[in-house]
Each structure stands twice: as C-alpha cells, then as structure tokens.
Amino acid sequence: MHSISRNMNKFNIEDFPHKRYNPLTGEWILVSPHRAKRPWQGQVEKTAQEERPAYDPGCYLCPGNERAGGKRNPNYKGTYVFTNDFSALLSDTPDGNIDEGGLFMANSEKGICKVLCFSENHSLTVPEMSVTEIRKVVDLWCIEFQEIGSRDFINYVQIFENKGAIMGCSNPHPHGQIWASSSVPVEPTKESFTQKTYFEQHGATLLSDYLQAELKKQERLIVQNDSFVALVPFWATWPFETMIISQRPVQNILELNDSEKTGLADIYKKLTIKYDNLFETSFAYSAGLHQAPTDGGDYPGWHLHMHFYPPLLRSATVKKFMVGYEMLATPQRDITAEQAAKRLRELPDIHYKNK
Ligand SMILES: [Zn+2]
Ligand SMILES: [Zn+2]
C-alpha cells in the first residue's frame, strides 16, 4: 500500500507528470518527477582526474605553439583571440539565394568565427581561475562584441564556451568561441520574439519579472551577487541546466558597468565551482551569452543572460541523452528543476580540489 501522506488526488508538480512552459522559446518540456524515485542500478564512478601541465607542447592553443594551417601563437599572457583557422562561417561568402517554390530554399550566410583563449595556462578551467583573470575574459568579450557587432554584415554575435570531451570539445585548454553571422540564428530569434511581445504587454522585460518572482520563491536559486543571479530555470530541460541573469535589464554586455562586469566574472566562477563539486569532476557544458542582435535595432525587451547546458545526469560518466521521445516528440526530464537547484545550492562554495 502507498504510504504517501500528500493528497495524491490533487495535481501538484512534485509528484505528477506535467508539461512546463518555457516563456523564452515558447516551447514546452515534459517533467516526470515520479520517475526520479526509481532505483538507479547503473555504475556511479568518477573519471580519472588527469593532471594537465601548465604548458602542453602539442596544444594548438598554448602560447608559442604552431596551429594547424601553419600560424603560430604569440607568447601571450592572459587572454588571446584569433580568427578560427577552420571557420564555419566566412566573411567573403558571396550574396545570393535559391528559392524553388518554397521547397528548395537556401540563403547565403556571411560570418566570422573566432577562438578566445581564456588563459595562457593550459591546466586551468574557469572555476580554477581567479575572478581577476575571468574579468579579463569578460573584457575580451566586450571588445570583440563591440568590434564584430559593428560590422555591416554582422547582425548577431554568439559568444559561447564548449567544455569537456563529452561535449565534443577537442581541446582542454581553457577557451571559448565567437560565431557571428549575418542572420539572427534560430534560438535568439525565438527569444527576440517572446521578449519583445512580453515587453510590449508588460512594460518590463520578461526576465526582470521572472527574476523578481524567482528571488521571492527562492526554490530554484543557486548563487547570486549584486549584479547577477544563477538559477535553474523553471523550464530547464537538461538535468542541471542553469541560467545566469543580470539583475539590471541590459541588452548586451557593453551596457554593464565596471562592477557588473566583475560581477559576471564572479558568478561565472561561483556557478562553475558548484558544477565541478557536484560529481567532483571537471564538469562539461555548453554555455553562452544571449544578447540583443547587432543589426542596429533597439531591443528594449532583450535582457542579457547566459545559458549553461550540461549533459551529466548522475555521475561524472552518466550523461543524459536526448533520444527517442525527445527527438521525436518533446524533451523530457525526471529530476525536477527544484531538486536540481537544491542539490547545486547546497554544495560547498570552495572548489573540491582546494578542500
Ligand atoms: Zn594549451
Ligand atoms: Zn536565451
């Protein structure tokens, strides 16, 4: 017999399967909290912690080393940026399009791809860097966003970090990327529409109203400082998906003041320490900033934020796959956003390697 005291006839999102709405994309996800109660029989193991040297002669991102294609990195200290030797987008692609009755459509796409080394030190990751060092990464983002975004043929600048072999990241050297394009890509297009609509209806940004509500509820918060809040969004799809949201509604990083830029570096470190501590492993993720398009338009509804999409589920090796129902129908999760936030929030603020 069941011994659950809660009234199991009344719908609640702790016990029953339900759909949650993502107001940023206008899409839904399926949450199955009852399934998180089933026993897990898979293996729980930590990955072997490889100690990396501060300099790797075989790394194409380390200072002084030669890259594929023959260019050589300078003996840089701190950050270093260069145009990707194998760019997915090219600035000299000719204009053009194809449209055969709406069935065969293609448009030319121009763009720029850059690689941003976060540090000369091959062995570091963001949670192991100092706030001062991460602030230099934020400053580089600002310089590049300004420079690339001001080009006539660039209308959107995507800054992101792909971390860990599990995410297909081929090089452990701390680095991120920028892919900038002449059209606004799919995800920011969805968020542009929803944020514009919300702003027109409410006179405030969607994310400032959402953030205020989350600060009251408290249950999905992880860490915060004066300028930013890190939380598990109500509509999170990946098990430990998070967002960093600016406390002040700004359209892009150039609108941040000096202390807010340091605040961004600070929360980037704090959140990624929590991530590493979760399974005591260097936690893999794809993360990136979402900012207003750079097409010259005004976007009062756009609210700067950063998404973290990590695939790990139960341990350093067990990852969530988006397969089956999720490929064919709707993304689904078992552990709820509230449970994930609680676990991350209760972890130590000190990196496990420094314990
Ligand atoms: Zn390196
Ligand atoms: Zn977004």
CSV table of C-alpha atoms and ligand atoms in Angstrom, one decimal:
chain,number,residue,atom,x,y,z
A,1,MET,CA,0.0,0.0,0.0
A,2,HIS,CA,1.1,3.5,-0.6
A,3,SER,CA,2.2,5.5,2.4
A,4,ILE,CA,2.3,8.9,0.9
A,5,SER,CA,0.6,11.5,3.1
A,6,ARG,CA,0.2,14.1,0.4
A,7,ASN,CA,-3.2,14.3,-1.2
A,8,MET,CA,-2.5,12.2,-4.3
A,9,ASN,CA,-5.8,13.2,-6.0
A,10,LYS,CA,-4.8,16.8,-6.3
A,11,PHE,CA,-2.4,17.8,-9.1
A,12,ASN,CA,1.0,19.0,-8.0
A,13,ILE,CA,4.3,19.4,-9.8
A,14,GLU,CA,6.3,17.4,-7.2
A,15,ASP,CA,4.5,14.1,-7.8
A,16,PHE,CA,2.8,14.1,-11.2
A,17,PRO,CA,4.0,14.1,-14.8
A,18,HIS,CA,3.4,17.5,-16.3
A,19,LYS,CA,4.4,19.9,-19.0
A,20,ARG,CA,6.3,23.1,-18.2
A,21,TYR,CA,6.3,26.2,-20.4
A,22,ASN,CA,9.4,28.0,-21.5
A,23,PRO,CA,8.4,31.6,-22.0
A,24,LEU,CA,11.7,32.4,-23.7
A,25,THR,CA,11.3,30.0,-26.5
A,26,GLY,CA,7.5,29.5,-26.4
A,27,GLU,CA,8.1,25.7,-26.2
A,28,TRP,CA,7.2,23.0,-23.6
A,29,ILE,CA,9.1,20.3,-21.8
A,30,LEU,CA,7.8,17.1,-20.2
A,31,VAL,CA,8.7,16.6,-16.5
A,32,SER,CA,8.3,13.1,-14.9
A,33,PRO,CA,9.2,13.6,-11.2
A,34,HIS,CA,7.8,10.2,-10.2
A,35,ARG,CA,10.5,8.5,-12.3
A,36,ALA,CA,13.3,10.1,-10.3
A,37,LYS,CA,12.1,7.8,-7.5
A,38,ARG,CA,13.0,4.6,-9.3
A,39,PRO,CA,16.2,2.9,-8.2
A,40,TRP,CA,19.3,3.6,-10.3
A,41,GLN,CA,21.4,0.5,-11.0
A,42,GLY,CA,24.0,1.9,-13.3
A,43,GLN,CA,27.5,2.5,-12.2
A,44,VAL,CA,28.5,5.6,-10.4
A,45,GLU,CA,32.1,6.4,-10.9
A,46,LYS,CA,34.4,9.4,-11.0
A,47,THR,CA,36.5,9.9,-14.1
A,48,ALA,CA,40.2,9.6,-13.6
A,49,GLN,CA,41.4,13.1,-12.8
A,50,GLU,CA,44.1,13.8,-15.4
A,51,GLU,CA,46.5,16.4,-14.1
A,52,ARG,CA,47.4,18.6,-17.0
A,53,PRO,CA,50.6,20.5,-17.4
A,54,ALA,CA,50.6,24.4,-17.4
A,55,TYR,CA,52.1,24.1,-20.9
A,56,ASP,CA,51.5,21.4,-23.5
A,57,PRO,CA,53.8,21.4,-26.5
A,58,GLY,CA,51.2,19.6,-28.5
A,59,CYS,CA,48.3,22.0,-27.8
A,60,TYR,CA,47.4,24.4,-30.6
A,61,LEU,CA,46.1,27.0,-28.1
A,62,CYS,CA,49.2,27.2,-25.9
A,63,PRO,CA,51.5,30.3,-26.2
A,64,GLY,CA,54.2,30.0,-28.9
A,65,ASN,CA,52.8,26.8,-30.4
A,66,GLU,CA,52.1,26.3,-34.1
A,67,ARG,CA,48.4,25.8,-35.2
A,68,ALA,CA,47.2,23.6,-37.9
A,69,GLY,CA,47.4,25.8,-41.0
A,70,GLY,CA,50.9,27.0,-40.1
A,71,LYS,CA,50.1,30.1,-38.0
A,72,ARG,CA,52.0,30.4,-34.7
A,73,ASN,CA,50.5,31.8,-31.4
A,74,PRO,CA,52.5,34.6,-29.8
A,75,ASN,CA,53.9,34.1,-26.3
A,76,TYR,CA,50.7,35.6,-24.9
A,77,LYS,CA,49.8,36.1,-21.2
A,78,GLY,CA,46.2,36.2,-20.1
A,79,THR,CA,43.7,36.2,-23.0
A,80,TYR,CA,44.4,35.8,-26.7
A,81,VAL,CA,42.0,35.9,-29.6
A,82,PHE,CA,42.4,34.8,-33.2
A,83,THR,CA,40.2,34.0,-36.3
A,84,ASN,CA,39.3,30.3,-36.3
A,85,ASP,CA,41.6,28.5,-38.8
A,86,PHE,CA,38.6,26.3,-39.8
A,87,SER,CA,35.7,28.8,-39.6
A,88,ALA,CA,32.2,27.5,-40.1
A,89,LEU,CA,31.3,31.0,-41.4
A,90,LEU,CA,33.3,33.1,-43.8
A,91,SER,CA,33.2,36.9,-44.3
A,92,ASP,CA,33.7,36.8,-48.1
A,93,THR,CA,30.9,34.5,-49.0
A,94,PRO,CA,29.0,36.0,-52.0
A,95,ASP,CA,25.5,37.2,-51.5
A,96,GLY,CA,22.8,35.0,-53.1
A,97,ASN,CA,19.7,32.8,-52.5
A,98,ILE,CA,17.8,30.0,-54.0
A,99,ASP,CA,14.0,29.5,-53.8
A,100,GLU,CA,12.3,26.9,-55.9
A,101,GLY,CA,8.6,27.3,-55.0
A,102,GLY,CA,9.4,27.2,-51.2
A,103,LEU,CA,10.5,23.6,-51.4
A,104,PHE,CA,14.2,24.2,-52.0
A,105,MET,CA,15.3,27.3,-50.2
A,106,ALA,CA,18.8,28.5,-49.4
A,107,ASN,CA,20.3,31.8,-48.4
A,108,SER,CA,23.9,32.9,-48.4
A,109,GLU,CA,25.3,33.4,-44.9
A,110,LYS,CA,28.3,35.5,-44.1
A,111,GLY,CA,30.0,35.4,-40.8
A,112,ILE,CA,33.1,35.4,-38.6
A,113,CYS,CA,34.4,32.7,-36.2
A,114,LYS,CA,37.0,33.4,-33.6
A,115,VAL,CA,38.7,31.5,-30.8
A,116,LEU,CA,39.3,33.1,-27.4
A,117,CYS,CA,42.0,31.6,-25.2
A,118,PHE,CA,41.0,32.4,-21.6
A,119,SER,CA,44.5,32.0,-20.1
A,120,GLU,CA,48.0,31.1,-21.2
A,121,ASN,CA,47.8,28.3,-18.6
A,122,HIS,CA,46.8,25.0,-20.2
A,123,SER,CA,45.9,23.4,-16.9
A,124,LEU,CA,43.2,25.8,-15.8
A,125,THR,CA,39.4,25.9,-16.2
A,126,VAL,CA,37.1,28.8,-15.4
A,127,PRO,CA,36.3,27.6,-11.8
A,128,GLU,CA,40.0,27.4,-11.1
A,129,MET,CA,40.8,30.9,-12.5
A,130,SER,CA,40.7,34.0,-10.3
A,131,VAL,CA,37.9,36.5,-10.6
A,132,THR,CA,40.5,39.0,-11.9
A,133,GLU,CA,41.6,36.5,-14.6
A,134,ILE,CA,37.9,35.8,-15.6
A,135,ARG,CA,37.2,39.5,-15.7
A,136,LYS,CA,39.8,39.7,-18.5
A,137,VAL,CA,37.8,37.2,-20.4
A,138,VAL,CA,34.7,39.4,-19.9
A,139,ASP,CA,36.6,42.4,-21.1
A,140,LEU,CA,37.7,40.5,-24.2
A,141,TRP,CA,34.0,39.5,-24.8
A,142,CYS,CA,33.2,43.2,-24.7
A,143,ILE,CA,35.9,44.2,-27.1
A,144,GLU,CA,35.0,41.5,-29.6
A,145,PHE,CA,31.3,42.0,-29.3
A,146,GLN,CA,31.7,45.7,-30.0
A,147,GLU,CA,34.1,45.2,-32.9
A,148,ILE,CA,32.4,42.3,-34.6
A,149,GLY,CA,28.9,43.6,-33.9
A,150,SER,CA,29.6,46.9,-35.5
A,151,ARG,CA,30.4,45.4,-38.9
A,152,ASP,CA,27.8,46.0,-41.6
A,153,PHE,CA,27.3,42.3,-42.5
A,154,ILE,CA,27.1,41.0,-38.9
A,155,ASN,CA,23.7,41.1,-37.2
A,156,TYR,CA,24.2,38.7,-34.4
A,157,VAL,CA,27.2,37.7,-32.2
A,158,GLN,CA,27.1,34.4,-30.4
A,159,ILE,CA,29.7,34.1,-27.6
A,160,PHE,CA,30.0,30.6,-26.1
A,161,GLU,CA,32.1,28.1,-24.3
A,162,ASN,CA,32.1,24.4,-25.1
A,163,LYS,CA,33.8,22.5,-22.3
A,164,GLY,CA,34.7,18.8,-22.0
A,165,ALA,CA,35.3,15.9,-24.4
A,166,ILE,CA,31.7,14.7,-23.6
A,167,MET,CA,30.5,17.9,-25.4
A,168,GLY,CA,32.8,17.3,-28.3
A,169,CYS,CA,35.3,19.8,-27.2
A,170,SER,CA,38.6,18.7,-28.8
A,171,ASN,CA,41.0,20.7,-26.6
A,172,PRO,CA,41.1,21.1,-22.8
A,173,HIS,CA,42.9,24.4,-23.0
A,174,PRO,CA,40.6,27.0,-21.4
A,175,HIS,CA,38.9,28.7,-24.3
A,176,GLY,CA,35.7,29.9,-25.8
A,177,GLN,CA,34.4,30.9,-29.2
A,178,ILE,CA,32.5,33.5,-31.1
A,179,TRP,CA,30.4,32.8,-34.1
A,180,ALA,CA,28.9,35.9,-35.6
A,181,SER,CA,26.5,35.8,-38.6
A,182,SER,CA,24.6,38.0,-41.0
A,183,SER,CA,21.3,36.5,-39.9
A,184,VAL,CA,19.9,36.1,-36.4
A,185,PRO,CA,20.1,32.3,-35.6
A,186,VAL,CA,17.2,30.2,-34.5
A,187,GLU,CA,17.3,30.3,-30.7
A,188,PRO,CA,17.9,34.1,-30.4
A,189,THR,CA,15.1,34.6,-33.0
A,190,LYS,CA,12.6,32.8,-30.7
A,191,GLU,CA,13.8,34.7,-27.7
A,192,SER,CA,13.7,38.0,-29.6
A,193,PHE,CA,10.0,37.4,-30.4
A,194,THR,CA,8.9,36.3,-26.9
A,195,GLN,CA,10.9,39.1,-25.1
A,196,LYS,CA,9.5,41.8,-27.5
A,197,THR,CA,5.9,40.5,-27.0
A,198,TYR,CA,6.3,40.4,-23.3
A,199,PHE,CA,7.8,43.9,-23.1
A,200,GLU,CA,5.0,45.4,-25.2
A,201,GLN,CA,2.4,43.8,-22.9
A,202,HIS,CA,4.0,44.4,-19.5
A,203,GLY,CA,6.4,47.4,-20.0
A,204,ALA,CA,9.1,45.3,-18.3
A,205,THR,CA,11.5,42.7,-19.6
A,206,LEU,CA,10.3,39.1,-19.3
A,207,LEU,CA,13.5,38.2,-17.4
A,208,SER,CA,13.3,41.0,-14.9
A,209,ASP,CA,9.8,40.0,-13.9
A,210,TYR,CA,10.8,36.3,-13.9
A,211,LEU,CA,13.9,37.1,-11.8
A,212,GLN,CA,11.9,39.1,-9.3
A,213,ALA,CA,9.5,36.1,-8.9
A,214,GLU,CA,12.3,33.6,-8.5
A,215,LEU,CA,14.0,35.8,-5.9
A,216,LYS,CA,10.7,35.7,-3.9
A,217,LYS,CA,10.2,32.0,-4.3
A,218,GLN,CA,13.9,31.1,-3.6
A,219,GLU,CA,13.5,27.5,-4.5
A,220,ARG,CA,15.4,27.5,-7.8
A,221,LEU,CA,18.2,29.9,-6.8
A,222,ILE,CA,21.8,28.6,-6.7
A,223,VAL,CA,24.1,31.6,-6.1
A,224,GLN,CA,23.9,35.4,-6.6
A,225,ASN,CA,25.8,38.6,-6.2
A,226,ASP,CA,24.9,42.3,-6.5
A,227,SER,CA,24.8,42.1,-10.3
A,228,PHE,CA,23.8,38.6,-11.3
A,229,VAL,CA,21.7,35.6,-10.2
A,230,ALA,CA,22.4,32.0,-11.2
A,231,LEU,CA,19.3,29.7,-11.0
A,232,VAL,CA,17.8,26.6,-12.5
A,233,PRO,CA,15.0,27.9,-14.8
A,234,PHE,CA,11.5,26.5,-14.1
A,235,TRP,CA,11.5,25.1,-17.6
A,236,ALA,CA,15.1,23.6,-17.6
A,237,THR,CA,15.5,20.7,-19.9
A,238,TRP,CA,19.0,19.3,-19.2
A,239,PRO,CA,19.2,17.8,-15.6
A,240,PHE,CA,21.5,20.6,-14.2
A,241,GLU,CA,20.7,23.3,-16.8
A,242,THR,CA,21.1,26.8,-15.4
A,243,MET,CA,20.9,30.4,-16.3
A,244,ILE,CA,22.8,33.5,-15.2
A,245,ILE,CA,20.6,36.6,-15.4
A,246,SER,CA,21.6,40.2,-14.9
A,247,GLN,CA,19.9,41.9,-12.0
A,248,ARG,CA,19.6,45.0,-14.1
A,249,PRO,CA,17.9,44.7,-17.5
A,250,VAL,CA,20.6,45.4,-20.1
A,251,GLN,CA,20.5,44.4,-23.8
A,252,ASN,CA,24.2,43.4,-24.0
A,253,ILE,CA,27.5,43.2,-22.1
A,254,LEU,CA,28.5,46.7,-23.3
A,255,GLU,CA,25.8,48.2,-21.1
A,256,LEU,CA,27.3,46.6,-18.0
A,257,ASN,CA,29.2,49.0,-15.7
A,258,ASP,CA,32.6,48.2,-14.3
A,259,SER,CA,31.4,46.4,-11.1
A,260,GLU,CA,28.7,44.5,-13.1
A,261,LYS,CA,31.4,43.1,-15.4
A,262,THR,CA,33.3,41.9,-12.3
A,263,GLY,CA,30.0,40.6,-11.1
A,264,LEU,CA,29.7,38.5,-14.2
A,265,ALA,CA,33.2,37.1,-13.8
A,266,ASP,CA,32.4,36.4,-10.1
A,267,ILE,CA,29.2,34.5,-10.8
A,268,TYR,CA,30.7,32.5,-13.7
A,269,LYS,CA,33.3,31.3,-11.2
A,270,LYS,CA,30.9,30.6,-8.4
A,271,LEU,CA,28.5,28.6,-10.6
A,272,THR,CA,31.2,26.5,-12.3
A,273,ILE,CA,32.7,25.7,-8.9
A,274,LYS,CA,29.3,24.3,-7.9
A,275,TYR,CA,29.2,22.3,-11.1
A,276,ASP,CA,32.7,20.8,-10.5
A,277,ASN,CA,31.7,19.9,-6.9
A,278,LEU,CA,28.5,18.1,-8.0
A,279,PHE,CA,30.3,15.0,-9.2
A,280,GLU,CA,33.8,16.0,-8.2
A,281,THR,CA,34.9,16.2,-11.8
A,282,SER,CA,35.6,18.9,-14.3
A,283,PHE,CA,32.0,19.4,-15.3
A,284,ALA,CA,31.3,19.5,-19.0
A,285,TYR,CA,28.8,22.0,-20.5
A,286,SER,CA,27.9,24.2,-23.4
A,287,ALA,CA,27.4,27.8,-22.2
A,288,GLY,CA,26.8,31.0,-23.9
A,289,LEU,CA,25.6,34.6,-23.7
A,290,HIS,CA,22.3,35.6,-25.2
A,291,GLN,CA,22.2,39.3,-26.1
A,292,ALA,CA,20.2,41.5,-28.5
A,293,PRO,CA,21.0,41.3,-32.2
A,294,THR,CA,23.6,43.8,-33.5
A,295,ASP,CA,21.6,44.9,-36.6
A,296,GLY,CA,21.2,48.5,-35.3
A,297,GLY,CA,17.7,48.0,-34.0
A,298,ASP,CA,16.6,48.8,-30.5
A,299,TYR,CA,15.6,45.9,-28.3
A,300,PRO,CA,14.1,47.2,-25.1
A,301,GLY,CA,12.7,43.7,-24.3
A,302,TRP,CA,16.1,41.9,-24.6
A,303,HIS,CA,17.6,41.1,-21.2
A,304,LEU,CA,21.2,39.8,-21.1
A,305,HIS,CA,21.6,36.3,-19.8
A,306,MET,CA,23.8,33.2,-20.1
A,307,HIS,CA,22.7,29.7,-20.6
A,308,PHE,CA,24.5,26.6,-19.3
A,309,TYR,CA,23.5,23.3,-20.9
A,310,PRO,CA,25.4,20.4,-19.1
A,311,PRO,CA,24.7,16.8,-20.2
A,312,LEU,CA,25.8,15.0,-17.0
A,313,LEU,CA,23.0,13.3,-15.1
A,314,ARG,CA,24.1,11.1,-12.2
A,315,SER,CA,27.8,10.9,-12.0
A,316,ALA,CA,31.0,12.0,-13.8
A,317,THR,CA,30.2,9.5,-16.6
A,318,VAL,CA,26.5,9.1,-16.8
A,319,LYS,CA,25.1,11.6,-19.2
A,320,LYS,CA,21.6,12.4,-20.4
A,321,PHE,CA,20.8,11.6,-24.0
A,322,MET,CA,18.1,13.4,-25.9
A,323,VAL,CA,16.8,10.4,-27.8
A,324,GLY,CA,13.6,8.6,-28.6
A,325,TYR,CA,10.6,10.5,-27.4
A,326,GLU,CA,12.8,13.7,-27.1
A,327,MET,CA,14.0,13.6,-30.7
A,328,LEU,CA,10.6,12.7,-32.0
A,329,ALA,CA,8.2,14.5,-29.7
A,330,THR,CA,9.2,16.7,-26.7
A,331,PRO,CA,12.3,17.0,-24.4
A,332,GLN,CA,11.8,15.3,-21.1
A,333,ARG,CA,13.4,15.2,-17.6
A,334,ASP,CA,13.0,13.2,-14.4
A,335,ILE,CA,14.7,15.2,-11.6
A,336,THR,CA,12.8,18.4,-11.2
A,337,ALA,CA,14.3,21.9,-11.6
A,338,GLU,CA,13.7,22.4,-7.9
A,339,GLN,CA,15.6,19.2,-6.9
A,340,ALA,CA,18.5,20.1,-9.2
A,341,ALA,CA,18.7,23.7,-7.8
A,342,LYS,CA,18.6,22.4,-4.2
A,343,ARG,CA,21.5,20.0,-4.9
A,344,LEU,CA,23.6,22.7,-6.6
A,345,ARG,CA,22.8,25.3,-3.9
A,346,GLU,CA,23.8,23.0,-1.0
A,347,LEU,CA,27.2,22.2,-2.5
A,348,PRO,CA,30.3,23.9,-1.0
A,349,ASP,CA,31.4,27.2,-2.5
A,350,ILE,CA,35.1,26.1,-2.4
A,351,HIS,CA,36.4,24.0,-5.3
A,352,TYR,CA,36.8,20.4,-4.3
A,353,LYS,CA,40.4,20.3,-5.4
A,354,ASN,CA,41.1,23.0,-2.8
A,355,LYS,CA,39.4,21.3,0.1
B,1,ZN,ZN,47.1,24.5,-24.2
B,2,ZN,ZN,18.5,32.7,-24.0
